[in-house]
PDB file of C-alpha atoms in Angstrom:
ATOM      1  CA  MET A   1       0.000   0.000   0.000  1.00 40.00           C
ATOM      2  CA  TYR A   2       1.214   3.478  -0.879  1.00 40.00           C
ATOM      3  CA  GLN A   3       1.516   5.946   2.002  1.00 47.00           C
ATOM      4  CA  ARG A   4       1.824   9.693   1.495  1.00 41.00           C
ATOM      5  CA  THR A   5       4.198  11.817   3.499  1.00 45.00           C
ATOM      6  CA  LYS A   6       3.065  14.952   5.311  1.00 44.00           C
ATOM      7  CA  LYS A   7       4.652  17.103   2.603  1.00 46.00           C
ATOM      8  CA  GLN A   8       2.782  15.253  -0.131  1.00 44.00           C
ATOM      9  CA  TYR A   9      -0.527  15.787   1.702  1.00 39.00           C
ATOM     10  CA  SER A  10       0.087  19.517   2.037  1.00 45.00           C
ATOM     11  CA  VAL A  11       1.036  19.800  -1.661  1.00 46.00           C
ATOM     12  CA  HIS A  12      -2.111  17.871  -2.611  1.00 49.00           C
ATOM     13  CA  ALA A  13      -4.258  20.054  -0.320  1.00 52.00           C
ATOM     14  CA  LEU A  14      -2.707  23.201  -1.777  1.00 54.00           C
ATOM     15  CA  SER A  15      -3.310  22.102  -5.363  1.00 66.00           C
ATOM     16  CA  THR A  16      -6.896  21.201  -4.435  1.00 80.00           C
ATOM     17  CA  TYR A  17      -7.373  24.582  -2.771  1.00 80.00           C
ATOM     18  CA  LYS A  18      -5.733  26.312  -5.731  1.00 86.00           C
ATOM     19  CA  SER A  19      -8.182  24.752  -8.160  1.00 87.00           C
ATOM     20  CA  GLN A  20     -11.147  25.570  -5.867  1.00 87.00           C
ATOM     21  CA  PHE A  21      -9.914  29.127  -5.460  1.00 90.00           C
ATOM     22  CA  GLU A  22      -9.414  29.545  -9.191  1.00 92.00           C
ATOM     23  CA  GLU A  23     -12.924  28.298  -9.880  1.00 91.00           C
ATOM     24  CA  VAL A  24     -14.473  30.667  -7.312  1.00 92.00           C
ATOM     25  CA  TYR A  25     -12.326  33.563  -8.551  1.00 94.00           C
ATOM     26  CA  LEU A  26     -13.276  33.080 -12.183  1.00 95.00           C
ATOM     27  CA  PHE A  27     -16.969  32.688 -11.364  1.00 94.00           C
ATOM     28  CA  PHE A  28     -17.338  35.638  -8.954  1.00 96.00           C
ATOM     29  CA  PHE A  29     -14.686  38.218  -9.856  1.00 97.00           C
ATOM     30  CA  ALA A  30     -16.482  39.975 -12.735  1.00 97.00           C
ATOM     31  CA  ARG A  31     -19.845  39.996 -10.917  1.00 97.00           C
ATOM     32  CA  MET A  32     -18.305  41.372  -7.736  1.00 98.00           C
ATOM     33  CA  LYS A  33     -16.388  44.018  -9.666  1.00 98.00           C
ATOM     34  CA  ARG A  34     -19.559  45.221 -11.445  1.00 98.00           C
ATOM     35  CA  PHE A  35     -21.403  45.361  -8.114  1.00 98.00           C
ATOM     36  CA  ALA A  36     -18.610  47.356  -6.461  1.00 98.00           C
ATOM     37  CA  GLN A  37     -18.312  49.736  -9.399  1.00 97.00           C
ATOM     38  CA  GLN A  38     -21.970  50.702  -9.013  1.00 97.00           C
ATOM     39  CA  TYR A  39     -21.081  52.197  -5.629  1.00 97.00           C
ATOM     40  CA  VAL A  40     -17.446  53.285  -5.745  1.00 97.00           C
ATOM     41  CA  LEU A  41     -17.777  54.655  -9.311  1.00 93.00           C
ATOM     42  CA  ARG A  42     -14.192  54.195 -10.510  1.00 96.00           C
ATOM     43  CA  GLU A  43     -13.388  50.876 -12.160  1.00 97.00           C
ATOM     44  CA  GLU A  44      -9.881  50.809 -10.679  1.00 98.00           C
ATOM     45  CA  ASP A  45     -11.214  51.220  -7.145  1.00 98.00           C
ATOM     46  CA  ALA A  46     -13.792  48.468  -7.656  1.00 98.00           C
ATOM     47  CA  GLU A  47     -11.146  46.135  -9.034  1.00 98.00           C
ATOM     48  CA  ASN A  48      -8.792  46.858  -6.117  1.00 98.00           C
ATOM     49  CA  ILE A  49     -11.509  46.153  -3.561  1.00 98.00           C
ATOM     50  CA  VAL A  50     -12.409  42.813  -5.154  1.00 98.00           C
ATOM     51  CA  GLN A  51      -8.757  41.830  -5.554  1.00 98.00           C
ATOM     52  CA  ASP A  52      -8.123  42.625  -1.881  1.00 97.00           C
ATOM     53  CA  ILE A  53     -11.013  40.366  -0.892  1.00 97.00           C
ATOM     54  CA  PHE A  54      -9.688  37.477  -2.984  1.00 96.00           C
ATOM     55  CA  PHE A  55      -6.166  38.045  -1.686  1.00 94.00           C
ATOM     56  CA  GLU A  56      -7.423  37.706   1.893  1.00 93.00           C
ATOM     57  CA  LEU A  57      -9.389  34.586   0.975  1.00 91.00           C
ATOM     58  CA  TRP A  58      -6.222  33.100  -0.491  1.00 90.00           C
ATOM     59  CA  GLU A  59      -4.242  34.002   2.630  1.00 88.00           C
ATOM     60  CA  LYS A  60      -6.824  32.435   4.956  1.00 86.00           C
ATOM     61  CA  GLN A  61      -7.194  29.301   2.810  1.00 81.00           C
ATOM     62  CA  LEU A  62     -10.918  29.032   3.554  1.00 78.00           C
ATOM     63  CA  GLU A  63     -12.656  25.828   2.519  1.00 77.00           C
ATOM     64  CA  PHE A  64     -15.206  27.067  -0.030  1.00 77.00           C
ATOM     65  CA  SER A  65     -17.268  23.902   0.069  1.00 75.00           C
ATOM     66  CA  SER A  66     -18.038  24.542   3.756  1.00 76.00           C
ATOM     67  CA  PHE A  67     -20.127  27.627   2.933  1.00 77.00           C
ATOM     68  CA  VAL A  68     -23.867  27.121   2.653  1.00 83.00           C
ATOM     69  CA  ASN A  69     -24.215  30.378   0.703  1.00 90.00           C
ATOM     70  CA  LEU A  70     -20.836  31.354  -0.765  1.00 90.00           C
ATOM     71  CA  ASN A  71     -22.479  33.998  -2.962  1.00 92.00           C
ATOM     72  CA  GLY A  72     -24.059  35.673   0.082  1.00 93.00           C
ATOM     73  CA  PHE A  73     -20.790  35.476   2.029  1.00 93.00           C
ATOM     74  CA  LEU A  74     -18.706  37.070  -0.729  1.00 95.00           C
ATOM     75  CA  PHE A  75     -21.199  39.828  -1.449  1.00 97.00           C
ATOM     76  CA  MET A  76     -21.582  40.619   2.258  1.00 97.00           C
ATOM     77  CA  ILE A  77     -17.803  41.091   2.478  1.00 97.00           C
ATOM     78  CA  LEU A  78     -17.897  43.171  -0.705  1.00 98.00           C
ATOM     79  CA  LYS A  79     -20.717  45.370   0.601  1.00 98.00           C
ATOM     80  CA  ASN A  80     -18.796  46.051   3.831  1.00 98.00           C
ATOM     81  CA  ARG A  81     -15.597  46.851   1.934  1.00 98.00           C
ATOM     82  CA  CYS A  82     -17.463  49.276  -0.312  1.00 98.00           C
ATOM     83  CA  ILE A  83     -18.963  50.980   2.740  1.00 98.00           C
ATOM     84  CA  ASP A  84     -15.500  51.290   4.309  1.00 98.00           C
ATOM     85  CA  PHE A  85     -14.090  52.655   1.059  1.00 98.00           C
ATOM     86  CA  LEU A  86     -16.868  55.248   0.705  1.00 98.00           C
ATOM     87  CA  ARG A  87     -16.505  56.336   4.340  1.00 98.00           C
ATOM     88  CA  LYS A  88     -12.777  56.830   3.866  1.00 97.00           C
ATOM     89  CA  LYS A  89     -13.252  58.750   0.606  1.00 97.00           C
ATOM     90  CA  THR A  90     -15.917  60.962   2.188  1.00 97.00           C
ATOM     91  CA  LEU A  91     -13.601  61.846   5.081  1.00 97.00           C
ATOM     92  CA  GLU A  92     -10.725  62.519   2.687  1.00 96.00           C
ATOM     93  CA  GLN A  93     -12.909  64.813   0.583  1.00 96.00           C
ATOM     94  CA  GLN A  94     -14.132  66.712   3.645  1.00 97.00           C
ATOM     95  CA  ALA A  95     -10.557  67.194   4.859  1.00 96.00           C
ATOM     96  CA  ALA A  96      -9.475  68.363   1.402  1.00 96.00           C
ATOM     97  CA  LYS A  97     -12.408  70.783   1.293  1.00 96.00           C
ATOM     98  CA  GLU A  98     -11.450  72.229   4.699  1.00 96.00           C
ATOM     99  CA  ILE A  99      -7.825  72.624   3.639  1.00 96.00           C
ATOM    100  CA  GLN A 100      -8.924  74.300   0.411  1.00 96.00           C
ATOM    101  CA  SER A 101     -11.250  76.712   2.207  1.00 94.00           C
ATOM    102  CA  GLU A 102      -8.497  77.598   4.720  1.00 94.00           C
ATOM    103  CA  TYR A 103      -6.142  78.239   1.817  1.00 94.00           C
ATOM    104  CA  ILE A 104      -8.708  80.490   0.126  1.00 94.00           C
ATOM    105  CA  ARG A 105      -9.231  82.427   3.377  1.00 92.00           C
ATOM    106  CA  THR A 106      -5.472  82.922   3.690  1.00 91.00           C
ATOM    107  CA  LEU A 107      -5.236  84.127   0.092  1.00 91.00           C
ATOM    108  CA  LYS A 108      -8.080  86.593   0.658  1.00 90.00           C
ATOM    109  CA  LEU A 109      -6.398  87.962   3.784  1.00 87.00           C
ATOM    110  CA  LYS A 110      -3.092  88.358   1.955  1.00 86.00           C
ATOM    111  CA  PHE A 111      -4.889  90.056  -0.926  1.00 87.00           C
ATOM    112  CA  GLU A 112      -6.740  92.446   1.388  1.00 85.00           C
ATOM    113  CA  SER A 113      -3.601  93.285   3.359  1.00 82.00           C
ATOM    114  CA  LEU A 114      -1.739  94.104   0.147  1.00 82.00           C
ATOM    115  CA  GLU A 115      -4.606  96.285  -1.047  1.00 81.00           C
ATOM    116  CA  ALA A 116      -4.657  98.113   2.284  1.00 77.00           C
ATOM    117  CA  LEU A 117      -0.897  98.692   2.250  1.00 73.00           C
ATOM    118  CA  ASP A 118      -0.220 102.412   2.154  1.00 70.00           C
ATOM    119  CA  ASN A 119       1.796 103.380  -0.916  1.00 68.00           C
ATOM    120  CA  LYS A 120       3.487 106.165   1.037  1.00 63.00           C
ATOM    121  CA  PHE A 121       4.967 103.493   3.282  1.00 63.00           C
ATOM    122  CA  LEU A 122       6.621 101.848   0.313  1.00 63.00           C
ATOM    123  CA  ASN A 123       8.167 105.134  -0.805  1.00 64.00           C
ATOM    124  CA  GLU A 124       9.846 105.944   2.529  1.00 58.00           C
ATOM    125  CA  PRO A 125      13.627 105.539   2.424  1.00 66.00           C
ATOM    126  CA  ASP A 126      13.824 103.454   5.576  1.00 70.00           C
ATOM    127  CA  ILE A 127      12.059 102.485   8.762  1.00 70.00           C
ATOM    128  CA  ASP A 128      13.924 105.066  10.871  1.00 73.00           C
ATOM    129  CA  THR A 129      12.350 107.848   8.846  1.00 75.00           C
ATOM    130  CA  ILE A 130       8.902 106.341   9.381  1.00 72.00           C
ATOM    131  CA  ILE A 131       9.478 106.079  13.145  1.00 75.00           C
ATOM    132  CA  GLN A 132      10.838 109.633  13.294  1.00 79.00           C
ATOM    133  CA  LYS A 133       7.763 111.004  11.505  1.00 80.00           C
ATOM    134  CA  ALA A 134       5.440 109.050  13.797  1.00 80.00           C
ATOM    135  CA  LEU A 135       7.255 110.426  16.865  1.00 79.00           C
ATOM    136  CA  GLU A 136       7.018 113.988  15.534  1.00 83.00           C
ATOM    137  CA  ASN A 137       3.243 113.624  15.257  1.00 83.00           C
ATOM    138  CA  LEU A 138       2.890 112.633  18.932  1.00 81.00           C
ATOM    139  CA  PRO A 139       2.103 115.274  21.570  1.00 84.00           C
ATOM    140  CA  GLU A 140       5.233 116.493  23.397  1.00 83.00           C
ATOM    141  CA  LYS A 141       4.699 114.584  26.666  1.00 81.00           C
ATOM    142  CA  CYS A 142       3.854 111.330  24.884  1.00 77.00           C
ATOM    143  CA  ARG A 143       6.944 111.726  22.705  1.00 76.00           C
ATOM    144  CA  GLU A 144       9.117 112.226  25.818  1.00 79.00           C
ATOM    145  CA  ILE A 145       7.697 109.077  27.416  1.00 78.00           C
ATOM    146  CA  PHE A 146       8.260 107.123  24.252  1.00 74.00           C
ATOM    147  CA  VAL A 147      11.838 108.317  23.994  1.00 75.00           C
ATOM    148  CA  MET A 148      12.493 107.683  27.702  1.00 76.00           C
ATOM    149  CA  THR A 149      11.318 104.089  27.450  1.00 74.00           C
ATOM    150  CA  GLY A 150      14.073 103.244  25.069  1.00 63.00           C
ATOM    151  CA  MET A 151      12.858 103.797  21.548  1.00 52.00           C
ATOM    152  CA  ARG A 152      15.767 106.158  20.953  1.00 44.00           C
ATOM    153  CA  GLU A 153      18.403 104.780  23.303  1.00 49.00           C
ATOM    154  CA  ALA A 154      19.861 101.329  23.433  1.00 42.00           C
ATOM    155  CA  GLY A 155      18.643 100.653  26.955  1.00 44.00           C
ATOM    156  CA  ILE A 156      15.663 101.581  29.080  1.00 41.00           C
ATOM    157  CA  LEU A 157      16.121 104.629  31.309  1.00 41.00           C
ATOM    158  CA  ARG A 158      14.753 104.733  34.819  1.00 43.00           C
ATOM    159  CA  PHE A 159      12.087 107.297  35.499  1.00 43.00           C
ATOM    160  CA  SER A 160      12.808 109.750  38.273  1.00 44.00           C
ATOM    161  CA  SER A 161       9.127 110.230  38.936  1.00 46.00           C
ATOM    162  CA  PRO A 162       6.329 107.672  39.073  1.00 48.00           C
ATOM    163  CA  VAL A 163       4.567 106.972  35.789  1.00 49.00           C
ATOM    164  CA  SER A 164       1.203 108.028  37.261  1.00 49.00           C
ATOM    165  CA  LYS A 165       2.410 111.673  37.488  1.00 50.00           C
ATOM    166  CA  ILE A 166       3.107 111.898  33.769  1.00 50.00           C
ATOM    167  CA  GLN A 167       0.128 113.211  31.862  1.00 53.00           C
ATOM    168  CA  CYS A 168      -0.643 112.315  28.312  1.00 51.00           C
ATOM    169  CA  PRO A 169      -3.677 113.607  26.419  1.00 53.00           C
ATOM    170  CA  TYR A 170      -4.236 110.222  24.787  1.00 54.00           C
ATOM    171  CA  ARG A 171      -5.673 107.600  27.107  1.00 51.00           C
ATOM    172  CA  ARG A 172      -6.619 104.045  26.353  1.00 47.00           C
TER     173      ARG A 172
END
């Protein structure tokens, strides 16, 4: 009597599974792809989803003959994968929309700030001239306070009198 080794049994089981898998794949692939494409719209996405399902079936080496309703099982998996795919795509689209709207807001702010930019400012020779002109427009006491706090000098001077005694016509 001929006895098979363990290796021979596993090779035989694999070839049997391979032929079962091939039969199921050829019978269901096109139908599943058409079903998926009705929901995910792009043919490539539908094909990827179905291929992923068959890849997992191959990895798990499920015994197809043990299923009472193989058609129902495969299409239930397919339905769930399509739902997952659509959820993911919806979230991606919402995130992209938010990023786009933030970008548009930023562009509008930049545009408005450039429009509001005073042309006289661009014609001034340097920032020191701008500061000097702004200081000249301040009332005398305010200008003194500004100068004493270090705008003109490198360091901050100490006041000889408390700040509350200094009067400035502009109050906040």
